[in-house]
Coordinates of C-alpha atoms in Angstrom, one line a residue:
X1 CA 49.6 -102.7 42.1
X2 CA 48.1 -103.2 38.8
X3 CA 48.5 -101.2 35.6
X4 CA 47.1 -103.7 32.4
X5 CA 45.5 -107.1 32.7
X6 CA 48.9 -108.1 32.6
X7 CA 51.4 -106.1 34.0
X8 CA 50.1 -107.1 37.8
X9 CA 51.8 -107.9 40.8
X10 CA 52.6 -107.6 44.9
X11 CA 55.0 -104.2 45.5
X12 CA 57.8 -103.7 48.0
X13 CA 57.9 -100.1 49.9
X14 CA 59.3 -97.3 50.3
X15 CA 61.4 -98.6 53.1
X16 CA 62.7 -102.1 51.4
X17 CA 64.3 -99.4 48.5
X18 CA 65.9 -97.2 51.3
X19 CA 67.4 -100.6 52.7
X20 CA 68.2 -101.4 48.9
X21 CA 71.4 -101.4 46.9
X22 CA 71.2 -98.6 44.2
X23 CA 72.1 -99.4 40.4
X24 CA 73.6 -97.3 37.5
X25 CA 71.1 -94.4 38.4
X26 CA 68.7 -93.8 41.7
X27 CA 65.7 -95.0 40.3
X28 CA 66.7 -98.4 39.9
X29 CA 67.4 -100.4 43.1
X30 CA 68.3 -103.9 44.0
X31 CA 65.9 -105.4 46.5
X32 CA 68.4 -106.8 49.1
X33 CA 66.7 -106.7 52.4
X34 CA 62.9 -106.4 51.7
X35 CA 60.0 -107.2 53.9
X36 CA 58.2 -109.8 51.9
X37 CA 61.4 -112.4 51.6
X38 CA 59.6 -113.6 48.1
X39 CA 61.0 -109.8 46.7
X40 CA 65.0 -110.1 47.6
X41 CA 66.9 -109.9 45.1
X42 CA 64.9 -108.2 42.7
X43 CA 65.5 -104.7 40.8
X44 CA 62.5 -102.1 41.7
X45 CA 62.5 -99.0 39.1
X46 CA 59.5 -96.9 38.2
X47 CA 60.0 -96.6 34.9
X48 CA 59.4 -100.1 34.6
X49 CA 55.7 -99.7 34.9
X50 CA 55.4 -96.7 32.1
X51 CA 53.1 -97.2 29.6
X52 CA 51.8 -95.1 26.6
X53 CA 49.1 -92.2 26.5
X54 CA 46.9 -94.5 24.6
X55 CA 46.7 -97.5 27.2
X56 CA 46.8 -95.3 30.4
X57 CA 42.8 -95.7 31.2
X58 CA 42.9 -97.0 34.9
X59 CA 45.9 -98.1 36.9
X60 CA 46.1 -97.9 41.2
X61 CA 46.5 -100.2 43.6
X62 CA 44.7 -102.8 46.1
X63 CA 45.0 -104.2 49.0
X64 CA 44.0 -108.1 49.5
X65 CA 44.1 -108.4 53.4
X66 CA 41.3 -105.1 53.2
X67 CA 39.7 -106.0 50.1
X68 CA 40.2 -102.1 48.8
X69 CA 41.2 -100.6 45.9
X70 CA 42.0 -96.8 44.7
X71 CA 42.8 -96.0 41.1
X72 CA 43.5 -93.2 38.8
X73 CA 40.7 -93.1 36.0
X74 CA 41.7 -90.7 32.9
X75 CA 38.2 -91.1 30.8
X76 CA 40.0 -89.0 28.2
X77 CA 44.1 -88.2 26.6
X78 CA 43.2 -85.2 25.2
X79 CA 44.7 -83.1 26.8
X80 CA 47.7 -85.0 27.5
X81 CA 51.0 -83.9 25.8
X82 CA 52.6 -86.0 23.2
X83 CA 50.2 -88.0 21.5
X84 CA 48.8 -91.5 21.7
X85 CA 52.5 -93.0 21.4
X86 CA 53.8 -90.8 24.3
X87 CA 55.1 -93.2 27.2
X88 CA 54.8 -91.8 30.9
X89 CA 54.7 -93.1 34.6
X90 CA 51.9 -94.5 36.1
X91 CA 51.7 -95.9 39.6
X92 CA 55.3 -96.9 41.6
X93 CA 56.3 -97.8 45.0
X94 CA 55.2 -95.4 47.4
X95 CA 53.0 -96.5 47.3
X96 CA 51.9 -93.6 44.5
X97 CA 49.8 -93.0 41.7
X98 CA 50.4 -90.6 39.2
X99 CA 48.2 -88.8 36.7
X100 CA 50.4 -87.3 34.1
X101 CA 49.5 -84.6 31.9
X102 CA 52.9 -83.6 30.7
X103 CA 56.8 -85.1 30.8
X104 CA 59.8 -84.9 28.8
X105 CA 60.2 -88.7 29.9
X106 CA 60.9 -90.7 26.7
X107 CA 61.0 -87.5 24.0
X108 CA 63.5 -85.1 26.0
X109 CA 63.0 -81.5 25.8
X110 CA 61.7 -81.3 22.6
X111 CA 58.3 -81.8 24.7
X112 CA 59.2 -79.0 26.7
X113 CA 56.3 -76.3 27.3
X114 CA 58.0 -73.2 26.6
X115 CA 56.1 -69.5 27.3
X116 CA 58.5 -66.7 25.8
X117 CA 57.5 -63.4 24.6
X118 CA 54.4 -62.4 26.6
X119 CA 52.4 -64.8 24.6
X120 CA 48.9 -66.0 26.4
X121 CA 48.0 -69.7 27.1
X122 CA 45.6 -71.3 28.4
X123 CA 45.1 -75.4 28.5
X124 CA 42.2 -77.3 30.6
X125 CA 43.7 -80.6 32.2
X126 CA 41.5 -83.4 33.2
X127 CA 39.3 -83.6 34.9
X128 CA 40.9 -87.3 36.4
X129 CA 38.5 -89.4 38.2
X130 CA 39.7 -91.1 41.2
X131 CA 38.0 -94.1 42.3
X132 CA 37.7 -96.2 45.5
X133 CA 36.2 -100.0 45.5
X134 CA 36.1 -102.5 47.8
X135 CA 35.1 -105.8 48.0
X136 CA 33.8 -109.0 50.7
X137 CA 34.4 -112.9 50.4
X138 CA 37.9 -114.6 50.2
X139 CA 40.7 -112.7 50.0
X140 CA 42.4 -114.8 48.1
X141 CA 39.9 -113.8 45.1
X142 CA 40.5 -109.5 46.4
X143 CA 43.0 -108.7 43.4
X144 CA 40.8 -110.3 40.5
X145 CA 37.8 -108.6 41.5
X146 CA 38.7 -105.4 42.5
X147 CA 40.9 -104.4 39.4
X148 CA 37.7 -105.9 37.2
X149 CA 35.4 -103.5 38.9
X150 CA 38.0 -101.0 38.3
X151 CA 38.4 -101.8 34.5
X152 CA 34.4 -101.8 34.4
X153 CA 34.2 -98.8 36.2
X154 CA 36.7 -96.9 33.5
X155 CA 34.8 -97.9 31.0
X156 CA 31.3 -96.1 32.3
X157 CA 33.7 -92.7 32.7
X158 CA 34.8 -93.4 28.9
X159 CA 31.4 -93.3 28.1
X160 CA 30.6 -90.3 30.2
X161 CA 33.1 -88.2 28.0
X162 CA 33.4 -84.8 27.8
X163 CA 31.4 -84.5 31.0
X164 CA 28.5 -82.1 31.1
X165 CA 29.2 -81.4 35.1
X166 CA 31.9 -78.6 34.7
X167 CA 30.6 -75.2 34.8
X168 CA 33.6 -73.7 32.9
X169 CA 33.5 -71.8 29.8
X170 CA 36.8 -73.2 28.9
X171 CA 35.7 -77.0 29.0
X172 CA 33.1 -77.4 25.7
X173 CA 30.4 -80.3 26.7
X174 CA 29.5 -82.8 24.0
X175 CA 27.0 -80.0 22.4
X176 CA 29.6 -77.5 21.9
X177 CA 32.0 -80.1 20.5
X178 CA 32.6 -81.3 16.9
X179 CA 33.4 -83.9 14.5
X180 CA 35.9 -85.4 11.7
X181 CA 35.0 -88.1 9.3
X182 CA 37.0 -89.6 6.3
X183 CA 38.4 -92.5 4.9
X184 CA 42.5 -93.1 4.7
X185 CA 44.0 -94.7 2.0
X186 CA 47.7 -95.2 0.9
X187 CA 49.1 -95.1 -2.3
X188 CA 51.9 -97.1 -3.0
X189 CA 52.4 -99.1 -6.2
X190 CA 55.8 -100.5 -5.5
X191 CA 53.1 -102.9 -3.3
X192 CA 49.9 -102.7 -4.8
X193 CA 48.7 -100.8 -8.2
X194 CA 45.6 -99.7 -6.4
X195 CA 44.6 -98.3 -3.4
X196 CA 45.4 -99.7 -0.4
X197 CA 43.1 -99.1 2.3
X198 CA 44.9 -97.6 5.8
X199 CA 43.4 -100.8 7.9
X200 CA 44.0 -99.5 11.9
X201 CA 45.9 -96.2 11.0
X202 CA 46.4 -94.0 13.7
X203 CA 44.1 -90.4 12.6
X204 CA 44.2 -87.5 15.0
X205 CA 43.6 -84.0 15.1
X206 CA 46.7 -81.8 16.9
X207 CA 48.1 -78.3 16.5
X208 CA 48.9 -77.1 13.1
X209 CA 52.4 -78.0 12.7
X210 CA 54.6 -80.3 10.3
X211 CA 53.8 -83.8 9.6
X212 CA 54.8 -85.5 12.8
X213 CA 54.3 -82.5 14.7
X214 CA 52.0 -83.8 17.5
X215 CA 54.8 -86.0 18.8
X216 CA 56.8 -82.5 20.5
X217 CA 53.3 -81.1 21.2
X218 CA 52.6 -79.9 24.6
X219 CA 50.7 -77.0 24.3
X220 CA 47.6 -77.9 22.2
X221 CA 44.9 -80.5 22.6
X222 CA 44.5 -83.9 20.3
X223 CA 42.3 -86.2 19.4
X224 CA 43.1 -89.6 17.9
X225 CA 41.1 -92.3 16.9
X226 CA 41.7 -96.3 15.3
X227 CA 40.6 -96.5 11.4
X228 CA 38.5 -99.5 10.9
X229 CA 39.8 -102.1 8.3
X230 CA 38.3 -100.3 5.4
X231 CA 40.6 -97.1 6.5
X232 CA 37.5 -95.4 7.7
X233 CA 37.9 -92.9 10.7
X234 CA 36.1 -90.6 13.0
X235 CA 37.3 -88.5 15.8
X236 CA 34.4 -87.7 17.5
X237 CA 34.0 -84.8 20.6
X238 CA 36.6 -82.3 19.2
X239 CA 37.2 -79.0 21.3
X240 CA 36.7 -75.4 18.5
X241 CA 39.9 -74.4 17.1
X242 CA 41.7 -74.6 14.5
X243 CA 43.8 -78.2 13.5
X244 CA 45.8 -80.4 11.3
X245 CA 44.6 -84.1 10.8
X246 CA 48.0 -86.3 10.8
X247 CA 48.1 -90.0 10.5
X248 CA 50.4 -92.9 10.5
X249 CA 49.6 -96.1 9.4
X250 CA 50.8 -99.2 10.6
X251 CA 53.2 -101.3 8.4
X252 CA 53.8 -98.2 6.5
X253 CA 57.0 -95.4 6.7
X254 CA 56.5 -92.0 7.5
X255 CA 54.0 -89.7 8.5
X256 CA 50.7 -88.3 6.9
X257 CA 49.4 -84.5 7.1
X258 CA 46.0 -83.3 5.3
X259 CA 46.8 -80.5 2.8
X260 CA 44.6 -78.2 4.5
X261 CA 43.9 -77.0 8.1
X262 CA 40.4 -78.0 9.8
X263 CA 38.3 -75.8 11.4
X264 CA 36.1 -77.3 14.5
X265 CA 33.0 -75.5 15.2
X266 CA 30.3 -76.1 18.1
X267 CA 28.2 -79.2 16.6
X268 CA 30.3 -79.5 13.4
X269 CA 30.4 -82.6 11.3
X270 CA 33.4 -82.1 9.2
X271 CA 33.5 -85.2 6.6
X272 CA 36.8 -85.3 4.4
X273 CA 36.1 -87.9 2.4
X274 CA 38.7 -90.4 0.7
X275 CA 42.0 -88.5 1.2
X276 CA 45.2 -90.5 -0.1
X277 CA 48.8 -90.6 1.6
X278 CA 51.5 -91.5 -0.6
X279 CA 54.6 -92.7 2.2
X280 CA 58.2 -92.1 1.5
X281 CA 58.7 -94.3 -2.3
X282 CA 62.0 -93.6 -4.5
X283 CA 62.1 -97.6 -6.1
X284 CA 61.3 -100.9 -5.8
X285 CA 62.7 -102.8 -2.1
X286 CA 65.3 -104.8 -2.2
X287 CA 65.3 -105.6 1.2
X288 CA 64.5 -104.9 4.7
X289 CA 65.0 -105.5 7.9
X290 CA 62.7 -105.4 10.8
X291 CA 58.5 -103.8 10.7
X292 CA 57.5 -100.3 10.5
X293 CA 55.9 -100.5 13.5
X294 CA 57.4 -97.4 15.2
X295 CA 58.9 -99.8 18.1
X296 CA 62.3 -101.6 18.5
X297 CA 60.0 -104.7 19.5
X298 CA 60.6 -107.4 16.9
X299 CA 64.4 -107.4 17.3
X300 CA 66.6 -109.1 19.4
X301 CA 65.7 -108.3 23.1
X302 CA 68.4 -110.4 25.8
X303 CA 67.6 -112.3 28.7
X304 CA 68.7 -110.0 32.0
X305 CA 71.0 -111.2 33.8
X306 CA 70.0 -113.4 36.6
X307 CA 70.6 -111.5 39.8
X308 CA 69.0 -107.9 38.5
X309 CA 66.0 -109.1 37.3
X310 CA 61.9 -108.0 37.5
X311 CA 60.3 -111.5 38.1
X312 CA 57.0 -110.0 36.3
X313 CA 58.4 -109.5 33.4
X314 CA 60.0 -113.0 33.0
X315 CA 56.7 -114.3 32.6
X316 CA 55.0 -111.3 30.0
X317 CA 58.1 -112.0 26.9
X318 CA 56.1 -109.7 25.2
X319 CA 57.5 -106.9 27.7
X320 CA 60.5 -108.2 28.4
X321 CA 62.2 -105.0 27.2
X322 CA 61.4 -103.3 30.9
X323 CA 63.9 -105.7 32.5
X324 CA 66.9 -104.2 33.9
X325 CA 70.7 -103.3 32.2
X326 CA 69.8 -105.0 28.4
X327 CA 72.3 -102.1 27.2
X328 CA 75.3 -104.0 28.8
X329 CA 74.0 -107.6 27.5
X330 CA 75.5 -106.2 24.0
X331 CA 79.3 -106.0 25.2
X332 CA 78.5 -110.1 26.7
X333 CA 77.3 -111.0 22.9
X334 CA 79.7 -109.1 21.2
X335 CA 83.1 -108.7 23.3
X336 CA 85.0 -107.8 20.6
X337 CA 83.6 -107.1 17.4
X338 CA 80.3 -105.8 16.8
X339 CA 77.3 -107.0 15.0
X340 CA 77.2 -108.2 11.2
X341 CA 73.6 -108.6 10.2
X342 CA 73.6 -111.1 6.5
X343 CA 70.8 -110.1 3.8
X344 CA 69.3 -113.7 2.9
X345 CA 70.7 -115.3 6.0
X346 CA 70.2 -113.2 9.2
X347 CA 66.8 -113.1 10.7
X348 CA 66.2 -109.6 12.4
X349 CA 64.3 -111.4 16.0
X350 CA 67.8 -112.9 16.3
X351 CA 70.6 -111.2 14.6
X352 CA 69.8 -107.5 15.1
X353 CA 69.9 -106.6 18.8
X354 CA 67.5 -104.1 19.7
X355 CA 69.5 -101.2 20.7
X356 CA 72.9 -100.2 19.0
X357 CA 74.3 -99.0 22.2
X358 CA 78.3 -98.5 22.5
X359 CA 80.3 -101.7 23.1
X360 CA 81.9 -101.8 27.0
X361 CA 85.5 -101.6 26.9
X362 CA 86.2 -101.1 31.1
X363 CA 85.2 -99.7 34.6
X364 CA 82.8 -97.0 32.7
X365 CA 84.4 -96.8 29.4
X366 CA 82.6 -97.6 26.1
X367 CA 84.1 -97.5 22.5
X368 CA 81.6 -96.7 19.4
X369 CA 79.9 -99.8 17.9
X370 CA 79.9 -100.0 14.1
X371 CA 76.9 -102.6 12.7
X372 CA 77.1 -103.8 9.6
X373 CA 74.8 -104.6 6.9
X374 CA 76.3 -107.1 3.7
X375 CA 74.0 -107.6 0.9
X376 CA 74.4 -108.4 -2.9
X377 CA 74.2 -106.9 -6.0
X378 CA 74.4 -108.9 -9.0
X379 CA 74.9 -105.4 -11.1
X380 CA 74.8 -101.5 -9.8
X381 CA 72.4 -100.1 -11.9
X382 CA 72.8 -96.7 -13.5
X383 CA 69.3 -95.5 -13.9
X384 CA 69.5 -93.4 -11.1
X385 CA 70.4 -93.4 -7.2
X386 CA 69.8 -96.2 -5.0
X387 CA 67.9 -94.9 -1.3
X388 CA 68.3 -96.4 1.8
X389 CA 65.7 -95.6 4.5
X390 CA 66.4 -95.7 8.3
X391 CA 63.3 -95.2 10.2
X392 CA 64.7 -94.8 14.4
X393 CA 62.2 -95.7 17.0
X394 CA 64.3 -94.2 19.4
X395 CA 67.5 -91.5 20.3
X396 CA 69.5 -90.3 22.9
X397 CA 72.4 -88.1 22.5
X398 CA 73.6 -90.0 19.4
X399 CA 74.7 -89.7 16.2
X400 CA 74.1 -92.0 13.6
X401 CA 76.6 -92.2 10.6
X402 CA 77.1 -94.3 7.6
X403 CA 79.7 -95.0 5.6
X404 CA 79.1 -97.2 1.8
X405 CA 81.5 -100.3 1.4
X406 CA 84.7 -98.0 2.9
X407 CA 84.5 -98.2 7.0
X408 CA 87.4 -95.9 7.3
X409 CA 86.7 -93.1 5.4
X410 CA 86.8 -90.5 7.5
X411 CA 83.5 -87.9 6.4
X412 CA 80.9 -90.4 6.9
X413 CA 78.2 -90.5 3.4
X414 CA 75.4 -89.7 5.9
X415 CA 75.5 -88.3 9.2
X416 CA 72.1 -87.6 11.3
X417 CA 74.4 -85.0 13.3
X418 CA 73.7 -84.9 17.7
X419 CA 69.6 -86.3 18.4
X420 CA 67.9 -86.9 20.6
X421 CA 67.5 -86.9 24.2
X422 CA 64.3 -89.4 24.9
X423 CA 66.4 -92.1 27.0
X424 CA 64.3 -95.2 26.2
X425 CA 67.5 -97.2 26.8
X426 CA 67.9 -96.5 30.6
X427 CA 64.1 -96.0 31.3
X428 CA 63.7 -99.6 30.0
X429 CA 61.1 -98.4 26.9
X430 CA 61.2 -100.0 23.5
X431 CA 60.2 -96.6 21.8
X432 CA 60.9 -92.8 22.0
X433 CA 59.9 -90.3 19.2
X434 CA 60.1 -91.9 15.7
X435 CA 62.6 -90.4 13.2
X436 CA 63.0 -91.5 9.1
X437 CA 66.0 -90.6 7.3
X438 CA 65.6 -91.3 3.4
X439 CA 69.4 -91.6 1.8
X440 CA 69.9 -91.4 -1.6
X441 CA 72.8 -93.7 -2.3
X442 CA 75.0 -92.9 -5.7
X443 CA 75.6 -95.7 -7.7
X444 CA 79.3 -95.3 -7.5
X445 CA 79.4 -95.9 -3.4
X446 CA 78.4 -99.8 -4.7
X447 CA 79.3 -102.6 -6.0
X448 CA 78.9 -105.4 -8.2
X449 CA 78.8 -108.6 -5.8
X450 CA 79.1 -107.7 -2.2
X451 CA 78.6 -105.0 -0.6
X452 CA 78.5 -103.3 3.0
X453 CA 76.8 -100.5 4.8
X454 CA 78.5 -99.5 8.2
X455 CA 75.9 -98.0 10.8
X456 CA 78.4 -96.3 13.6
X457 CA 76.6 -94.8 16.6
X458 CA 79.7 -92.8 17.2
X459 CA 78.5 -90.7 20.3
X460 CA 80.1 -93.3 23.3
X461 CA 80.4 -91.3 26.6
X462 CA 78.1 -93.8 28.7
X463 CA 76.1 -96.6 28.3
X464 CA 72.9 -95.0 27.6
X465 CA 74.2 -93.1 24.4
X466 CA 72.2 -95.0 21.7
X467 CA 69.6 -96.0 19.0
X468 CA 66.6 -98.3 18.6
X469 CA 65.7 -98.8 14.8
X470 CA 61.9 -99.1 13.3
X471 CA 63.0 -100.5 10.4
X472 CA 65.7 -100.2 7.2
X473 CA 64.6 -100.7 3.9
X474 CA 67.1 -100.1 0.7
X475 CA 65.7 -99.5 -2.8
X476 CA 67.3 -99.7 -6.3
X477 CA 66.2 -96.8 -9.0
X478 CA 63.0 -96.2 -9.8
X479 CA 63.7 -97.3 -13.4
X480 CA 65.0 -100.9 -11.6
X481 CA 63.5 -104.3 -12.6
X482 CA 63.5 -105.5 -9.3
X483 CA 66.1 -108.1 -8.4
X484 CA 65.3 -110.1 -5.4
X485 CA 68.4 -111.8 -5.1
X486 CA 69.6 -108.6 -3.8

């Protein structure tokens, strides 16, 4: 089976799962008498092998001893629900490919499609192009070509986009498409007194919605496209109708929306110009933790333990988030008190574990885990509140709450309330929908010297209750000469 370049390698069946042992949930299962002997004692779980809307060009399988291949080939995503971001299945044991056009898998049911009130919809999916190869000479040389021919053959369908075959009034061709031009740039002079240009922002066109919208979208169409390094975009083949352009930039909080809705028209060239986002700014940082990257990825991800492991991913580190039962490594590196990240001394890839999941406290029991954060102050400044920004990369049936320099008061300062429902933890993802929470922080909740914030995820039923941060980032008042000591 093959799904990237990377993410490679030979399958057990259908039958070595039945003959498996199953784990926390049915999907995962521990290889303990499968066919190919090299397999046993491996853990098998589709959702291993998801990967996101915007890297989901061609995956299938192939067969060395027959030199064939057959792959799913989506030449376009728009018309897939969720955005580029969205994470989905692709191909599993079965074996089975999949072609998904909508899921509540890693976003919960806020990406439901709901119809209520005798409203009318219509949506187009696809089409998907399936694709058979095949190949002669050594076997042992099958795999590399046939996913190669593959990959080369997804590329020519790209190309081919929107196809001019269809003989549907509800599937525009090229001609009967349009286009949006501009140029991004972000405004931020806590960083830079100029203009910063939006180098690889994400710029898409979606439903008319709030800004960040197009994450729960499952109705409408988008269309996203990379800005170059000068922030320049274009979305190019754009079905009539009426859209927002959002955008998110890389490096940067929060999430961008154009003032103004955009009309596509049949062989329209819609050019914005230079349009400005100004991100979530109250003061000056005084520190951070972690990259706004909309991922969990640059934190602390365990080692699995040894007997429930995916041998593939001990070799990609870069994915080693897919690997099976991280949430219970936490309780093994913090048994009995929970994690106390140091401003000035902690590093975030070691010290701040990538999901703040509840601590283990028995046979199925779990007790709330309380982080903390201990920073200095040399002085509180009174020229206005303090703001502390969470940005969560993922959520599932939590609550976040935080409490200033007093752990046991008992009305926490902040409280997210109950969200989410995306369960990245247990379907081994490193994302789910992004969320930012900007706190302004009342000079009286600190102090001069040291001080703490508590972060309790206080929602402990199971083990897959939890958050994945982005990023945090505190700031003093705007007035504040910035102290970096802090």
């Amino acid at each position: 089976m093959a799904i990237s370049d990377k993410i490679q390698r030979v399958m057990p069946t259908a039958e070595d799962r039945k003959l498996g042992r199953q784990l926390a949930y049915s999907e995962a299962v521990l290889l303990t008498h499968p066919g190919n002997p090299a397999l046993k004692g491996e853990v098998d779980d589709k959702y291993e092998y998801s990967i996101e809307n915007r890297d989901d060009k061609v995956h299938g399988w192939m067969s060395k001893k027959l030199g064939v291949g057959i792959w799913v080939i989506s030449p376009s995503d728009e018309y897939v629900a969720g955005g580029p971001l969205k994470q989905d299945l692709t191909s599993h044991v079965g074996p089975i490919l999949l072609s998904m056009f909508t899921s509540t898998h890693y976003t919960g049911k806020d990406l439901n499609t709901r119809y209520r009130d005798g409203k009318p919809w219509r949506k187009v999916y696809g089409p998907v192009f399936v694709y058979l190869n095949s190949v002669s000479g050594r076997p042992r040389r099958s795999y590399r070509k046939l996913w190669r021919d593959a990959k080369s053959h997804m590329k020519k369908e790209v190309r081919k986009w929107p196809y001019g075959f269809l003989q549907s009034e509800h599937f525009p061709c090229a001609d009967q498409r349009g286009s949006v031009a501009g140029q991004l740039l972000v405004g931020d002079k806590y960083v830079n007194q100029t203009l910063m240009t939006a180098n690889n922002a994400y710029v898409g066109l979606a439903a008319p919605g709030k800004a960040g919208s197009w994450q729960t979208d499952a109705k409408g169409y988008q269309f996203w496209t990379r800005a170059n390094e000068e922030g320049y975009f274009l979305i190019k083949n754009v079905r009539p109708g009426n859209y927002n352009l959002y955008a998110f930039v890389p490096g940067i909080i929060g999430d961008y929306k154009f003032e103004a809705n955009i009309t596509i028209k049949p062989g329209s060239e819609t050019d914005l110009g230079a349009i400005v986002y100004h991100p979530p700014r109250n003061g000056p940082t005084l520190w951070e933790i972690g990259v706004p990257d909309r991922t969990a990825s640059e934190f602390f991800i365990p080692d699995p333990k040894p007997f429930l492991t995916n041998k593939l991913y001990t070799h990609i580190l870069s994915d080693k988030f897919r690997q099976y039962g991280l949430w219970d490594r936490y309780t093994e590196l913090y048994p009995h008190h929970d994690l106390v990240y140091r401003i000035g001394n902690s590093k975030c890839h070691q010290d701040w574990f990538f999901a703040h999941v509840p601590r283990k406290t028995g046979n199925k029991t779990y007790t709330a885990a309380t982080w903390q954060i201990v920073f200095k102050l040399r002085k509180p400044s009174f020229a206005g509140n303090y703001t502390l920004h969470l940005a969560l990369a993922s959520a599932h049936a939590s609550e976040l709450q935080v409490r200033f320099n007093d752990k046991s008061v008992k009305k926490p300062h902040f409280s997210t309330g109950l969200i989410g429902k995306d369960n990245a933890v247990a379907r081994h993802g490193i994302h789910g929908l992004y969320r930012l929470y900007s706190i302004p922080v009342p000079r009286r909740l600190l102090r001069r010297g040291s001080n703490r914030i508590y972060l309790t995820q206080s929602r402990s039923n199971d083990a897959f209750r939890g958050i994945m941060y982005d990023y945090v980032r505190f700031e003093g008042p705007r007035e504040l000469l910035v102290d970096r000591e802090g």
